GROMACS .gro file of C-alpha atoms in nm:
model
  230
    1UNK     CA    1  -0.921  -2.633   1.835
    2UNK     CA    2  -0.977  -2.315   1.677
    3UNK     CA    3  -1.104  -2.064   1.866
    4UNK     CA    4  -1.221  -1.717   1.691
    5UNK     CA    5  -1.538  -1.459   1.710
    6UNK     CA    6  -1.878  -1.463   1.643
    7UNK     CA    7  -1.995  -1.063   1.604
    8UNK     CA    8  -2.416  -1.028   1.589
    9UNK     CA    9  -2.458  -0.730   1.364
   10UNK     CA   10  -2.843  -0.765   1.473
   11UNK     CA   11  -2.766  -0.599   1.816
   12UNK     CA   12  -2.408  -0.405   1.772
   13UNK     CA   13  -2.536  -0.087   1.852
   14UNK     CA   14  -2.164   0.074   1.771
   15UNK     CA   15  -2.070   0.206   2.070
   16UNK     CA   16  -1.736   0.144   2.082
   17UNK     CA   17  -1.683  -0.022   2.409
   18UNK     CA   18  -1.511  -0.309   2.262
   19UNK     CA   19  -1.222  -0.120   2.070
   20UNK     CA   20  -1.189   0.017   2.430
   21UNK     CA   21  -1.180  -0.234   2.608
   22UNK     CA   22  -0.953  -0.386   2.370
   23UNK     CA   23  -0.740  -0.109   2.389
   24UNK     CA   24  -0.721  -0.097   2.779
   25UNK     CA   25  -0.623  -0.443   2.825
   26UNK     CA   26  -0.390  -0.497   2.541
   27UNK     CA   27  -0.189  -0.181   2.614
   28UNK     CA   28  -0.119  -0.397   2.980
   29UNK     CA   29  -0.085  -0.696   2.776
   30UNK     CA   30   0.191  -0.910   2.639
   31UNK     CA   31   0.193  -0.702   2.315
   32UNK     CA   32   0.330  -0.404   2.470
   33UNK     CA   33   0.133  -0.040   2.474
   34UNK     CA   34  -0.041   0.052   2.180
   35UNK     CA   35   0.073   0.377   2.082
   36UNK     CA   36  -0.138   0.691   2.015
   37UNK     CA   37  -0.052   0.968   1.855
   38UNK     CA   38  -0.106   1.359   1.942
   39UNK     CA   39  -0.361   1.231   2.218
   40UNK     CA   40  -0.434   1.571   2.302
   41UNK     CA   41  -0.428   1.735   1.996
   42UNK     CA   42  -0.658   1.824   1.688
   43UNK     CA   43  -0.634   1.473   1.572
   44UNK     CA   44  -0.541   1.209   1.774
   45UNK     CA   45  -0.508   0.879   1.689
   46UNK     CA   46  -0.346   0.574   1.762
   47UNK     CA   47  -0.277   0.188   1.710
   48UNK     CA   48  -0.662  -0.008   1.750
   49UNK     CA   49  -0.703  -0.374   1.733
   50UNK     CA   50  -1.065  -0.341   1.685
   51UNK     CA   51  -1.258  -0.058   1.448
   52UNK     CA   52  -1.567  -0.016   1.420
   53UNK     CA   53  -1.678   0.070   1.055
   54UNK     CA   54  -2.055   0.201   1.013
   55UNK     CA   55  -2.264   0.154   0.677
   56UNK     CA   56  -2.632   0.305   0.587
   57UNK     CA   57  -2.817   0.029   0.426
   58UNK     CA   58  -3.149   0.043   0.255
   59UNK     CA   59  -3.354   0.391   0.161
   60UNK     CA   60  -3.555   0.570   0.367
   61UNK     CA   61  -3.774   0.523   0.553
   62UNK     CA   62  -3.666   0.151   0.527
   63UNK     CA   63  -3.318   0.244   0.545
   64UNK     CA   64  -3.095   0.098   0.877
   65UNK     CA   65  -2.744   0.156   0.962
   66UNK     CA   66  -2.520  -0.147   1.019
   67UNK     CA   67  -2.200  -0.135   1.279
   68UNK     CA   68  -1.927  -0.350   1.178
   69UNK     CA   69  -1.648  -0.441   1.401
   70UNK     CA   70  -1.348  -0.535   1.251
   71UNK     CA   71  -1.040  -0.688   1.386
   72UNK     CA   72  -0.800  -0.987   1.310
   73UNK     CA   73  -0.997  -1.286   1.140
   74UNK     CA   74  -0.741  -1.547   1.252
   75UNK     CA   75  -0.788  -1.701   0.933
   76UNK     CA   76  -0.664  -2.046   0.842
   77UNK     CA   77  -0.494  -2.017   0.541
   78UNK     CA   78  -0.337  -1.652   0.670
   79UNK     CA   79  -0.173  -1.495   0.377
   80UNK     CA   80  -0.013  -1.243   0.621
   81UNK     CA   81   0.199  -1.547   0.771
   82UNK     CA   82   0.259  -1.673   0.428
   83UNK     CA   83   0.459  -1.358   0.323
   84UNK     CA   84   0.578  -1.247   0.616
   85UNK     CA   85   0.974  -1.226   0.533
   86UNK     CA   86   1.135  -1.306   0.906
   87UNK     CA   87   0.893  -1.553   1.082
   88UNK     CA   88   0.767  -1.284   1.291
   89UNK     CA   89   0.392  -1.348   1.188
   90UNK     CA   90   0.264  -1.683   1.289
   91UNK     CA   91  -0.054  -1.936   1.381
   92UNK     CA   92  -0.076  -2.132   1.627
   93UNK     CA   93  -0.151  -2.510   1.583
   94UNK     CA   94  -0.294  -2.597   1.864
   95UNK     CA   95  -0.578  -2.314   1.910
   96UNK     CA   96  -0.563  -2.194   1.526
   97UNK     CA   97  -0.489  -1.768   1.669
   98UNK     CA   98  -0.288  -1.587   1.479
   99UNK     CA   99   0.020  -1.324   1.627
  100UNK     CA  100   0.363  -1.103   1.582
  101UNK     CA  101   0.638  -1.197   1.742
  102UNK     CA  102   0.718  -0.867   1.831
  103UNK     CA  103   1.120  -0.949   1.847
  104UNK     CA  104   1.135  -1.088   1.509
  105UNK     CA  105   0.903  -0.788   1.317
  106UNK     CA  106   1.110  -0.554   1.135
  107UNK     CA  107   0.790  -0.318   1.007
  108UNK     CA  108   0.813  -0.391   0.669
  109UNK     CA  109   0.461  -0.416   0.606
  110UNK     CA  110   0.416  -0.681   0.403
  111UNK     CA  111   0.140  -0.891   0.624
  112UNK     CA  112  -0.037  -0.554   0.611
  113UNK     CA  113  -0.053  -0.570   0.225
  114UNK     CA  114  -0.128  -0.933   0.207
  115UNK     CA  115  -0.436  -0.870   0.457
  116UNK     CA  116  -0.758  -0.835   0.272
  117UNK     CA  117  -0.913  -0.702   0.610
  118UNK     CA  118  -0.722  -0.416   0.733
  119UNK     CA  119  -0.653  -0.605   1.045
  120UNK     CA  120  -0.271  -0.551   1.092
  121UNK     CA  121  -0.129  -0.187   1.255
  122UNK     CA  122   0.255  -0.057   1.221
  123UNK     CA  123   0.328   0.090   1.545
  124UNK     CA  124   0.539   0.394   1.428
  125UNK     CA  125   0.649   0.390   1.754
  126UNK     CA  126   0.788   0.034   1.827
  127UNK     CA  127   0.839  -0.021   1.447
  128UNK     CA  128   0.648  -0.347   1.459
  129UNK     CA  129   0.296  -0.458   1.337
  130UNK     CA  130   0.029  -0.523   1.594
  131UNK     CA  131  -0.294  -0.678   1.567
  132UNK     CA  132  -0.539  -0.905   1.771
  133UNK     CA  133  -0.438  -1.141   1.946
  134UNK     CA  134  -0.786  -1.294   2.112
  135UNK     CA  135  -0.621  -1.175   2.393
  136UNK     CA  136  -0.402  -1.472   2.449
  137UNK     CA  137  -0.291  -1.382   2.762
  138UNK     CA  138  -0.619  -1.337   2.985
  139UNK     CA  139  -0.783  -1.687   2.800
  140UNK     CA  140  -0.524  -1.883   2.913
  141UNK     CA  141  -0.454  -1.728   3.256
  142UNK     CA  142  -0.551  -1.975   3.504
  143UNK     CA  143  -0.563  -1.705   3.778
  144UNK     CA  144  -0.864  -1.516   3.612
  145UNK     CA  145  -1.147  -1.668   3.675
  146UNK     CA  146  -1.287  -1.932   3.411
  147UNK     CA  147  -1.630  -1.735   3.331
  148UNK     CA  148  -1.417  -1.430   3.215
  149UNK     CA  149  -1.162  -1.575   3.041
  150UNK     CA  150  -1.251  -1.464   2.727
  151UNK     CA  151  -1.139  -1.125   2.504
  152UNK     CA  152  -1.187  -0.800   2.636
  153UNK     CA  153  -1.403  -0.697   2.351
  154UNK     CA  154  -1.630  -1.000   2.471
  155UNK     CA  155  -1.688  -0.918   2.804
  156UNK     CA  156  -1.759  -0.572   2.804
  157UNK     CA  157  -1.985  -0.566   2.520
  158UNK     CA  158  -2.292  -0.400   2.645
  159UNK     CA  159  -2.524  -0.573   2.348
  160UNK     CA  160  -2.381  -0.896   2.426
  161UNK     CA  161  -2.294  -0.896   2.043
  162UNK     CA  162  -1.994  -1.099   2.045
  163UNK     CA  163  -1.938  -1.404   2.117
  164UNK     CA  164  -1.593  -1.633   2.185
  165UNK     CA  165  -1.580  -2.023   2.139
  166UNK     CA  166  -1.405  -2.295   1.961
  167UNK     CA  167  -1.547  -2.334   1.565
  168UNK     CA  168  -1.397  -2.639   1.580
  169UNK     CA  169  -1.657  -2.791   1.796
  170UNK     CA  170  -2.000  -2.837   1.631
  171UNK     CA  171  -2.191  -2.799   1.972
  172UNK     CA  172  -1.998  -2.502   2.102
  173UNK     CA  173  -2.234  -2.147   2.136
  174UNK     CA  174  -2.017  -2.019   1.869
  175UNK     CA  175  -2.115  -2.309   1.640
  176UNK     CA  176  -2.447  -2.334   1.681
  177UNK     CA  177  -2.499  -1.981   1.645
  178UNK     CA  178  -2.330  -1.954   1.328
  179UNK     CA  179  -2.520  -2.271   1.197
  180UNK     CA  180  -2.900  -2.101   1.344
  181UNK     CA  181  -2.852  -1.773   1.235
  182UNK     CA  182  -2.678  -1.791   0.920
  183UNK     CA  183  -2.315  -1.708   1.017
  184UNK     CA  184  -2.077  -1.573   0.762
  185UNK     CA  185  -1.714  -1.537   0.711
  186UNK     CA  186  -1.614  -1.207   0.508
  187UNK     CA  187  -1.462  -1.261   0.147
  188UNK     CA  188  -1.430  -1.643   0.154
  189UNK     CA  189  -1.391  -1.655  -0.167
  190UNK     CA  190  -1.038  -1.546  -0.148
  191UNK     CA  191  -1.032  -1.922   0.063
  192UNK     CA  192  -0.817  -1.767   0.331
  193UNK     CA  193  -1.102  -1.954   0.591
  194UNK     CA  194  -1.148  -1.642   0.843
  195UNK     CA  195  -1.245  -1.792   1.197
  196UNK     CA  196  -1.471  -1.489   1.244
  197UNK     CA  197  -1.767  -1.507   1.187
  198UNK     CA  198  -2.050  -1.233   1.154
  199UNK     CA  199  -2.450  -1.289   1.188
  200UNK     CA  200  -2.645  -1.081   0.947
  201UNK     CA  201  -2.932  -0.832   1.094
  202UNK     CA  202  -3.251  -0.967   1.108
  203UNK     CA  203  -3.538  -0.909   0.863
  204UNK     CA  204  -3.784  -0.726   1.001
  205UNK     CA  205  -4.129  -0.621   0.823
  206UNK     CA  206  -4.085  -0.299   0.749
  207UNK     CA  207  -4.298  -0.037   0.927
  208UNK     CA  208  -4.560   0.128   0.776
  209UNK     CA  209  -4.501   0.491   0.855
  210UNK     CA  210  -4.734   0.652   0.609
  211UNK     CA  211  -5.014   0.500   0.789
  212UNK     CA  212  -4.860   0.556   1.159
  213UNK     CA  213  -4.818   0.891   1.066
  214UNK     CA  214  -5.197   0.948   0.942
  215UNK     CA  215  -5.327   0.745   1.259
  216UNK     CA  216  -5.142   0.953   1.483
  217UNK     CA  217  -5.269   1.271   1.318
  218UNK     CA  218  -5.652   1.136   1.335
  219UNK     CA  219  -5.561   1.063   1.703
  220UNK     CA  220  -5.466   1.404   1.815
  221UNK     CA  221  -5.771   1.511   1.584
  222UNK     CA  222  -5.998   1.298   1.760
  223UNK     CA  223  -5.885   1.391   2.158
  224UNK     CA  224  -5.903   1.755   2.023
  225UNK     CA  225  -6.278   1.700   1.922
  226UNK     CA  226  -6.311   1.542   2.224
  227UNK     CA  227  -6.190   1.855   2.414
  228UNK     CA  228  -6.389   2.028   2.234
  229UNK     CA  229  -6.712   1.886   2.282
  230UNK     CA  230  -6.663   1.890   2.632
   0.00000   0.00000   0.00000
């Protein structure tokens, strides 16, 4: 099994309710609270295991901006395990997630380094590294109920952009999404084999605004004339 994300940048509208929710039910989690920093202040900030990045494709009018949730990939061949100095970072054979064994994690940073994705967070409060963990402890928590046991960032999602399954099974929603829409991992060729996956927008026709522009203007001309006449 390896179970991971599938993130529809078609219909992320950005708004942030995942990172939240994320946030919320990690910081009650196994992982322990996830710090922030001057929450009150001029700049707060914090530890995040999801971040939403935003990027202005295109030129206007044709232009579009794309939201981009980022978290942990869960990759297969994680780098961040393979340098990780005490054990502390390790995946999971039997579901493929990746985590921090919070006891063992002396800070040092190195997974951070080794991951291409930006995924991992030192906690300047505990000292360790945090990142995703698919949240482990509400999929596998047999008194949740079995539609919502799935990530936070899944279920709250008002877009219904993301998506939770196992990649290893071809007939999964996760699967066959990936396979119909064209699912991509990010940087594979670095052949760390991310179990994330992302659907690229849609191409729509672009819209002729010129012309809407010029119709709308003969419109208005056209109800004034109208008026006038009467």
């Amino acid at each position: 099994m390896r179970l991971g994300l599938v993130i529809d940048l078609d219909t992320c509208v950005g708004c942030h309710a995942c990172a939240v929710a994320c946030k919320e039910w990690n910081t009650s989690g196994t992982t322990g609270a996830l710090t922030d920093y001057q929450p009150y202040g001029a700049k707060p900030s914090g530890v995040w295991f999801n971040r939403i990045r935003h990027y202005e494709i295109g030129d206007y009018p044709h232009n579009k901006t794309i939201n981009f949730p980022m978290s942990c990939m869960h990759c297969e061949n994680a780098e961040c395990v393979t340098v990780c100095p005490t054990g502390a970072s390790y995946k999971r054979a039997e579901d493929g997630i990746v985590l921090v064994d919070q006891s063992k994690c002396m800070g040092c940073n190195y997974c951070s380094w080794a991951c291409p994705y930006g995924a991992r967070e030192l906690d300047r409060a505990s000292g360790t590294m945090k990142k995703c963990t698919l949240c482990i402890d509400r999929i596998y928590d047999m008194e949740i109920p079995e539609e919502e046991r799935q990530p936070a960032c899944v279920l709250t999602c008002p877009a219904h952009a993301r998506m939770f399954g196992d990649f290893d099974d071809p007939e999964s929603p996760v699967s066959r999404a990936v396979r119909e829409r064209g699912g991509y991992q990010l940087m594979p060729e670095l052949n760390y084999n991310p179990s994330n996956h992302y659907l690229p927008p849609r191409v729509h026709a672009p819209i002729d605004t010129e012309r809407m522009r010029q119709k709308g203007l003969r419109a208005v001309k056209d109800w004034i004339h109208r008026a006038v006449e009467r």
